[in-house]
Coordinates of C-alpha atoms and ligand atoms in Angstrom, one line a residue:
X77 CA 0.0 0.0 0.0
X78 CA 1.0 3.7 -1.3
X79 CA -0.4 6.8 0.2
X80 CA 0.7 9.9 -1.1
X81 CA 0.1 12.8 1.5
X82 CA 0.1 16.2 -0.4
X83 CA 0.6 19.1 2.1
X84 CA 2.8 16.8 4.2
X85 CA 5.0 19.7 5.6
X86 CA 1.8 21.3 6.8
X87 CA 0.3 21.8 9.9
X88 CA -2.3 18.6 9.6
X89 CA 0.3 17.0 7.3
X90 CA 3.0 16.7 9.4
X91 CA 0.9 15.0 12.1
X92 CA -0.7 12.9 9.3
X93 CA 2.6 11.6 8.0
X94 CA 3.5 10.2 11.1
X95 CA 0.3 8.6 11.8
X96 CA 0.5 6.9 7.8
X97 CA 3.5 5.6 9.3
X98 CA 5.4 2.9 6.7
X99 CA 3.0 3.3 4.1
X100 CA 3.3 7.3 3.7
X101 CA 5.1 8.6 0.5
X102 CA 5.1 13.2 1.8
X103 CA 4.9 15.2 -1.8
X104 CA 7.4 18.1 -0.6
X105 CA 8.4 20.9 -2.7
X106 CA 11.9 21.2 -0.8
X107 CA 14.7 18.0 -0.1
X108 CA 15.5 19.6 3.2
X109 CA 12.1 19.5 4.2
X110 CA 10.9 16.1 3.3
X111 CA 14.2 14.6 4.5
X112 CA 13.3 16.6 7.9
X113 CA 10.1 14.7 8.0
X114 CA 12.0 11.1 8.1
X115 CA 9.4 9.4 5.7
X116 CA 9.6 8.6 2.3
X117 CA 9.6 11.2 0.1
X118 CA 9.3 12.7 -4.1
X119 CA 9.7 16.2 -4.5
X120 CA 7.5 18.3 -6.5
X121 CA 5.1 21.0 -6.8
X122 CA 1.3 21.5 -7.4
X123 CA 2.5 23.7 -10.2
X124 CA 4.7 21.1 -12.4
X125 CA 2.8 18.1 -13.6
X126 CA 5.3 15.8 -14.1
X127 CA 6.4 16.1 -10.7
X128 CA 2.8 15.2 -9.7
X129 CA 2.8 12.4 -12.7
X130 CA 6.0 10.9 -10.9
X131 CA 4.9 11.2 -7.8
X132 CA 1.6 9.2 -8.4
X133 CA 3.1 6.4 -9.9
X134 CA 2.4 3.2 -7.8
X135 CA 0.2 5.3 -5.4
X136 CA -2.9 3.6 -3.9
X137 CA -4.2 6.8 -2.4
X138 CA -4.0 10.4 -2.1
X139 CA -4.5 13.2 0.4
X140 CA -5.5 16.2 -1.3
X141 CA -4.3 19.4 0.7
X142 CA -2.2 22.8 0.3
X143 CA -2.2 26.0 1.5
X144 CA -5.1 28.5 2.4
X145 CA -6.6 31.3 0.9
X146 CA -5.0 34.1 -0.3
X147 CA -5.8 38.3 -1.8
X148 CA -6.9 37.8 -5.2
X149 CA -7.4 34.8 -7.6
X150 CA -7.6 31.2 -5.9
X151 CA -4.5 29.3 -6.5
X152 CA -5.5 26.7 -4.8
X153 CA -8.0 25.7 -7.2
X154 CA -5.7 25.4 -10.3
X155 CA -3.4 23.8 -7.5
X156 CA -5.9 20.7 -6.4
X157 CA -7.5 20.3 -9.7
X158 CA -4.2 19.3 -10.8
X159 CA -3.3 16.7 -7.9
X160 CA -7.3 15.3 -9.2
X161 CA -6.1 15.2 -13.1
X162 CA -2.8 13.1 -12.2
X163 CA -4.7 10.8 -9.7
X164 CA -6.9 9.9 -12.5
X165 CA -4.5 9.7 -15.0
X166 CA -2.7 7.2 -12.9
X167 CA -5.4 4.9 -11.7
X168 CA -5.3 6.1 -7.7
X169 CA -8.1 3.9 -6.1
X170 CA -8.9 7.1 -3.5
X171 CA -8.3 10.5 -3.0
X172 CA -9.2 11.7 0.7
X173 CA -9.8 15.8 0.3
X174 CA -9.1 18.5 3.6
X175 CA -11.8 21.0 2.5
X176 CA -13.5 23.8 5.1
X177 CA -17.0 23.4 7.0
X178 CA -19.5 25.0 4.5
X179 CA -17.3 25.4 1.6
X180 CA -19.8 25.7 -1.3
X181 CA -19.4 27.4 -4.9
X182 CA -20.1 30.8 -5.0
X183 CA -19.0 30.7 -0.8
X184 CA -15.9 33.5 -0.2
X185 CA -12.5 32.7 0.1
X186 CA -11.7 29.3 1.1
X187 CA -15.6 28.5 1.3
X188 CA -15.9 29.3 -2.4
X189 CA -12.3 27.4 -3.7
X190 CA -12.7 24.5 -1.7
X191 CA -16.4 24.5 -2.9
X192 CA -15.0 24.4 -6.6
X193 CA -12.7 21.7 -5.7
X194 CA -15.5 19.6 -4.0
X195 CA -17.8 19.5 -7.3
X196 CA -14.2 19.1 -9.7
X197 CA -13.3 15.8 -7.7
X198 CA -17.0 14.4 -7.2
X199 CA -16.9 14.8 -11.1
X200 CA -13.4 12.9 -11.8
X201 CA -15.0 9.8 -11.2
X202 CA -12.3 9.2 -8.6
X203 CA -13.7 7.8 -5.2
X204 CA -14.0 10.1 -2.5
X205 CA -13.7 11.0 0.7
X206 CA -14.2 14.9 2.1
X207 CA -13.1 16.1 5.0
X208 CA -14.7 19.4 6.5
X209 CA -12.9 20.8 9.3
X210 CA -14.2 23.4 11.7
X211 CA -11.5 26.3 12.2
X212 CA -8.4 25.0 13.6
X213 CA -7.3 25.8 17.2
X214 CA -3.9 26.0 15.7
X215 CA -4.6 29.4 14.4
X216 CA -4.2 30.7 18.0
X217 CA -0.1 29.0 17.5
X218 CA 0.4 29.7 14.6
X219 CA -1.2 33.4 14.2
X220 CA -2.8 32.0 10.7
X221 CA -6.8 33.2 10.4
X222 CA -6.4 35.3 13.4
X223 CA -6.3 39.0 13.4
X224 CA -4.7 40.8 16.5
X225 CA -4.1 44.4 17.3
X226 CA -2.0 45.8 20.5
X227 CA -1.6 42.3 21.6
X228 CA -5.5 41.6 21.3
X229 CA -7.5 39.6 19.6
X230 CA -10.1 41.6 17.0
X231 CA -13.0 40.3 14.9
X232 CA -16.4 40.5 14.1
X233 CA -17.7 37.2 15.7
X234 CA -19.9 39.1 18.4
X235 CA -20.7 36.5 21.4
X236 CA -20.9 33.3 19.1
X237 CA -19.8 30.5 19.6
X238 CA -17.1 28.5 17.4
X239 CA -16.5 24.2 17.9
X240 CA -12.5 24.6 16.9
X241 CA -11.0 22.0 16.1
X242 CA -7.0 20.3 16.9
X243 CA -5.3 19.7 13.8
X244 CA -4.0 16.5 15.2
X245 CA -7.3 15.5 15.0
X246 CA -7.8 16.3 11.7
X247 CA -4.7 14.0 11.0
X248 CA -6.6 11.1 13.2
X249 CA -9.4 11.4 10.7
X250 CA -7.8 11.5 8.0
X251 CA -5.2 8.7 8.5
X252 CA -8.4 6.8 9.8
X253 CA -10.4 7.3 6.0
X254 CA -7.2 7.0 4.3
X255 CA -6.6 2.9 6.2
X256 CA -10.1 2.5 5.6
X257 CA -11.9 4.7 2.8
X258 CA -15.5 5.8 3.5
X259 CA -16.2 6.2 -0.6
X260 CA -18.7 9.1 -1.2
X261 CA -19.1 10.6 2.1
X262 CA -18.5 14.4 3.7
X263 CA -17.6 14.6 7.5
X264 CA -17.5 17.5 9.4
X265 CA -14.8 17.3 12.3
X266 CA -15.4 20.1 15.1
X267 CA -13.9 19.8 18.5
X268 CA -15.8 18.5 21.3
X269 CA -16.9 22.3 22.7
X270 CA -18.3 25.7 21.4
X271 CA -16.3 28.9 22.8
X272 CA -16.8 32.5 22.6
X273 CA -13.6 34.6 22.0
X274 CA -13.7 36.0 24.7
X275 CA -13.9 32.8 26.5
X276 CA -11.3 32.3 23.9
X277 CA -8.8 35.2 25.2
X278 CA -9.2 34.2 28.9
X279 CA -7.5 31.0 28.2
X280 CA -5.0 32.3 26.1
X281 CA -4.1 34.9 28.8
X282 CA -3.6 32.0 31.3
X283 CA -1.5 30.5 29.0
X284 CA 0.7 33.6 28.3
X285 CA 0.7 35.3 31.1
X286 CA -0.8 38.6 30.0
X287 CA -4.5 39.6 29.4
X288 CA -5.4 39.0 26.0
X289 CA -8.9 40.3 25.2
X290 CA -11.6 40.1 22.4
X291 CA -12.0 43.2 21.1
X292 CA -15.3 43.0 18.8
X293 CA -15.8 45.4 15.8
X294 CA -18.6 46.0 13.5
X295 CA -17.5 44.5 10.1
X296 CA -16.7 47.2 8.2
X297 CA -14.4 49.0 10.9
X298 CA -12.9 45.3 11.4
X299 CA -12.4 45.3 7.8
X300 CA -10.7 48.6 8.1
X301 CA -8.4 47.3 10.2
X302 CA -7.1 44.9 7.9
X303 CA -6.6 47.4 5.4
X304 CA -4.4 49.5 7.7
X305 CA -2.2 46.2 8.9
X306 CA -2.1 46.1 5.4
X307 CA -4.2 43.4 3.4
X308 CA -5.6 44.3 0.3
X309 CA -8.9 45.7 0.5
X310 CA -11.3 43.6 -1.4
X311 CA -9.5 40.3 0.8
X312 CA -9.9 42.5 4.2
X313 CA -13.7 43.1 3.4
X314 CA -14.3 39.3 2.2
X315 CA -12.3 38.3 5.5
X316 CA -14.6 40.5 8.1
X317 CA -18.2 39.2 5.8
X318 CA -16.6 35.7 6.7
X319 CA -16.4 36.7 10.5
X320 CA -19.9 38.1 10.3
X321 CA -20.9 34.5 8.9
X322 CA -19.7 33.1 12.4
X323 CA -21.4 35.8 14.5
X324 CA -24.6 33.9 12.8
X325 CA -23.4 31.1 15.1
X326 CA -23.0 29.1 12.1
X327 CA -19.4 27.3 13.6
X328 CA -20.9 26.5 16.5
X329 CA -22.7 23.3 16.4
X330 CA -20.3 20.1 17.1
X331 CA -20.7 17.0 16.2
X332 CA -19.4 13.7 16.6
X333 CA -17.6 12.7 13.7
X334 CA -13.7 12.7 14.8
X335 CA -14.9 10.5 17.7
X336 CA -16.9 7.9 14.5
X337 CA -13.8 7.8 12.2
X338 CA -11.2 7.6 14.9
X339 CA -13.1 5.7 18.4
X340 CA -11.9 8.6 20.8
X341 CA -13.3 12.1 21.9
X342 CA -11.8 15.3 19.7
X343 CA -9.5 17.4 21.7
X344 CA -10.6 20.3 23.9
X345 CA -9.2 23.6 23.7
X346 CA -7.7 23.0 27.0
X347 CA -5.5 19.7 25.6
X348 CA -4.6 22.3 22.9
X349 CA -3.0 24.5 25.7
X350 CA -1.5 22.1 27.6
X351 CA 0.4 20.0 24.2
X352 CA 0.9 24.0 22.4
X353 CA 2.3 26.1 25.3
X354 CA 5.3 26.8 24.1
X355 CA 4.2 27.8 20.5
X356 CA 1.6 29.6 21.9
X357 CA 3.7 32.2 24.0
X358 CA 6.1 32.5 21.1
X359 CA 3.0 33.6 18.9
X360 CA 1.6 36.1 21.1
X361 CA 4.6 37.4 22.1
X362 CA 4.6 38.9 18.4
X363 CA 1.2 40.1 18.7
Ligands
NAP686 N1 -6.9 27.6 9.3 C1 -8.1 27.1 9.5 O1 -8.8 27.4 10.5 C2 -8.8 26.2 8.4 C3 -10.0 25.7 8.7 C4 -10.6 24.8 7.8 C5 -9.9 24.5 6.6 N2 -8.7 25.0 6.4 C6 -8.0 24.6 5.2 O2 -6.8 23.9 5.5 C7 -5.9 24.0 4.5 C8 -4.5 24.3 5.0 O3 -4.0 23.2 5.8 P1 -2.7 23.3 6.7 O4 -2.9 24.4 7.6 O5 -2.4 21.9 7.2 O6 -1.7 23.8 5.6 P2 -0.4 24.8 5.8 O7 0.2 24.6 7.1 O8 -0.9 26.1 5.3 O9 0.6 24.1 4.7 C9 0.3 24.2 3.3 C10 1.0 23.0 2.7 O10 0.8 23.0 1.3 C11 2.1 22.9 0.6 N3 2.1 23.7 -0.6 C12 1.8 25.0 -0.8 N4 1.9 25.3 -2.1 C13 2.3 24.2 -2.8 C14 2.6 23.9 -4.1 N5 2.5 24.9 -5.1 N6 3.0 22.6 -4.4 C15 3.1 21.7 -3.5 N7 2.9 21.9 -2.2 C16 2.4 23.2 -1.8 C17 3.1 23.6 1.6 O11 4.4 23.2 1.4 P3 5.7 24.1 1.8 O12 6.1 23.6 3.2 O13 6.7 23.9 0.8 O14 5.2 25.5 1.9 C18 2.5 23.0 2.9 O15 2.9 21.6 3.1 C19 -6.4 25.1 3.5 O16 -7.0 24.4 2.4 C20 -7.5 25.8 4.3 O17 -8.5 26.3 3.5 C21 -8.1 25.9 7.3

């Protein structure tokens, strides 16, 4: 058995590759980097189809991931449609896709690509698996999706709650579908608890050692905001709508799908804490 993890030097994939274990082939676009990951290996990028060609070859199945969304034009469409077109062309039995909770055409941002994506693989006639994350607590290490000013966190969520969820178990999931594929079926992973920001900041304050608050903003000032940090305005303005989706409460529900594919509870914010503290402090000491 061959599974080619795409992504693998991500923030799911680099739990994933170690959870594949002997089976895992990491598609990495630098040496040092795969050979950092102490797995097998091919080098490539979304970009060059003959690295993608190469890397299929002998592959049983595929996980489908890359990076976010970004100002402008969607690479990540051209990007994944391309890992699809090779994984047909080769004959991959499976192709096991990280998408986003809600992603639909027409959706912004990531909602909208990973929406596109969806419909382009269900059409390939490759079997399929989707994977619909909740937002990841890993944001609040990483500083990704999260927008701070003066050391605080801002947004436009109001009091809503949102069922984050820890990318290692995303990377449970996913090495779960990819042992034993669930053909033609969406899941959508949340963590085991819905939390407000500000419930949110608290912890993170705890952790360190500062007060961290949730400022809220109306969108538009929010999206303001962004402009003046410095994102381009059309992105900060589809960003802050995004928020104002979540203040609709539509993150928060939770449901039990990490504990189905992989027979233990999701991770609470709190586990996220205690396994992230260091990252964590290093992240908000640049906020
Ligand atoms: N953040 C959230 O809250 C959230 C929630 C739901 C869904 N998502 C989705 O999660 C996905 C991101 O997952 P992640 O955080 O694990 O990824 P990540 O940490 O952003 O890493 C992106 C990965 O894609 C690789 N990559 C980027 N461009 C490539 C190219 N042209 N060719 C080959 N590889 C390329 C990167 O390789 P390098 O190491 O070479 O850069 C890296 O391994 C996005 O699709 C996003 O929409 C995010």
């Amino acid at each position: 058995m061959a599974i080619l993890v795409t992504g693998a030097t991500g923030t799911i994939g680099r739990h994933l590759v170690r959870r594949v274990g002997d089976d895992v082939i990491a598609f990495v676009r630098d040496k040092a980097k795969g050979h950092a990951l102490g797995c097998r290996y091919v080098v490539g990028a979304f970009t060059d189809h003959d690295s993608l060609a190469r890397a299929m070859r002998g592959v049983d199945r595929v996980f489908l991931n890359g990076a976010g969304a970004v100002p402008g034009e969607q690479p990540m469409i051209p990007h994944q449609r391309a890992v699809i077109d090779a994984a047909a062309e080769a004959g991959v039995e499976h192709v096991v896709k990280l998408s986003v909770w809600h992603a639909r055409i027409g959706g912004k941002l990531a909602e909208g690509a990973h929406g596109v994506i969806e419909e382009y693989l269900k059409a390939s006639g490759l079997p399929w698996t989707i994977l619909q994350p909740n937002g990841f607590m890993q944001n609040y290490s990483t500083g990704t999706a999260v927008a701070t000013e003066g050391g605080h966190l801002i947004g436009s969520y109001g009091d809503s709650r949102v069922s984050y969820v820890d990318c290692e178990d995303i990377a449970a999931s996913a090495a779960a579908v990819l042992a034993n594929p669930q053909p033609d079926r969406t899941f959508v992973l949340t963590g085991p608890e819905a939390l407000t920001h500000s419930e949110i900041a608290d912890k993170l304050s705890t952790v360190v050692g500062r007060e961290i608050r949730y400022i809220d903003l109306p969108p538009t000032e929010f999206a303001n905001r962004l402009t003046a940090a410095g994102l381009p305005a059309p992105f900060a303005a589809d960003v802050a709508a995004l928020f104002a989706e979540v203040a609709t409460g539509k993150l928060a529900p939770t449901t039990s799908d990490v504990a189905t594919l992989t027979s233990h509870s999701p991770r609470t914010f709190d586990d996220f804490l205690r396994t992230n503290t260091e990252s964590i402090k290093e992240a908000w000491s640049k906020a």
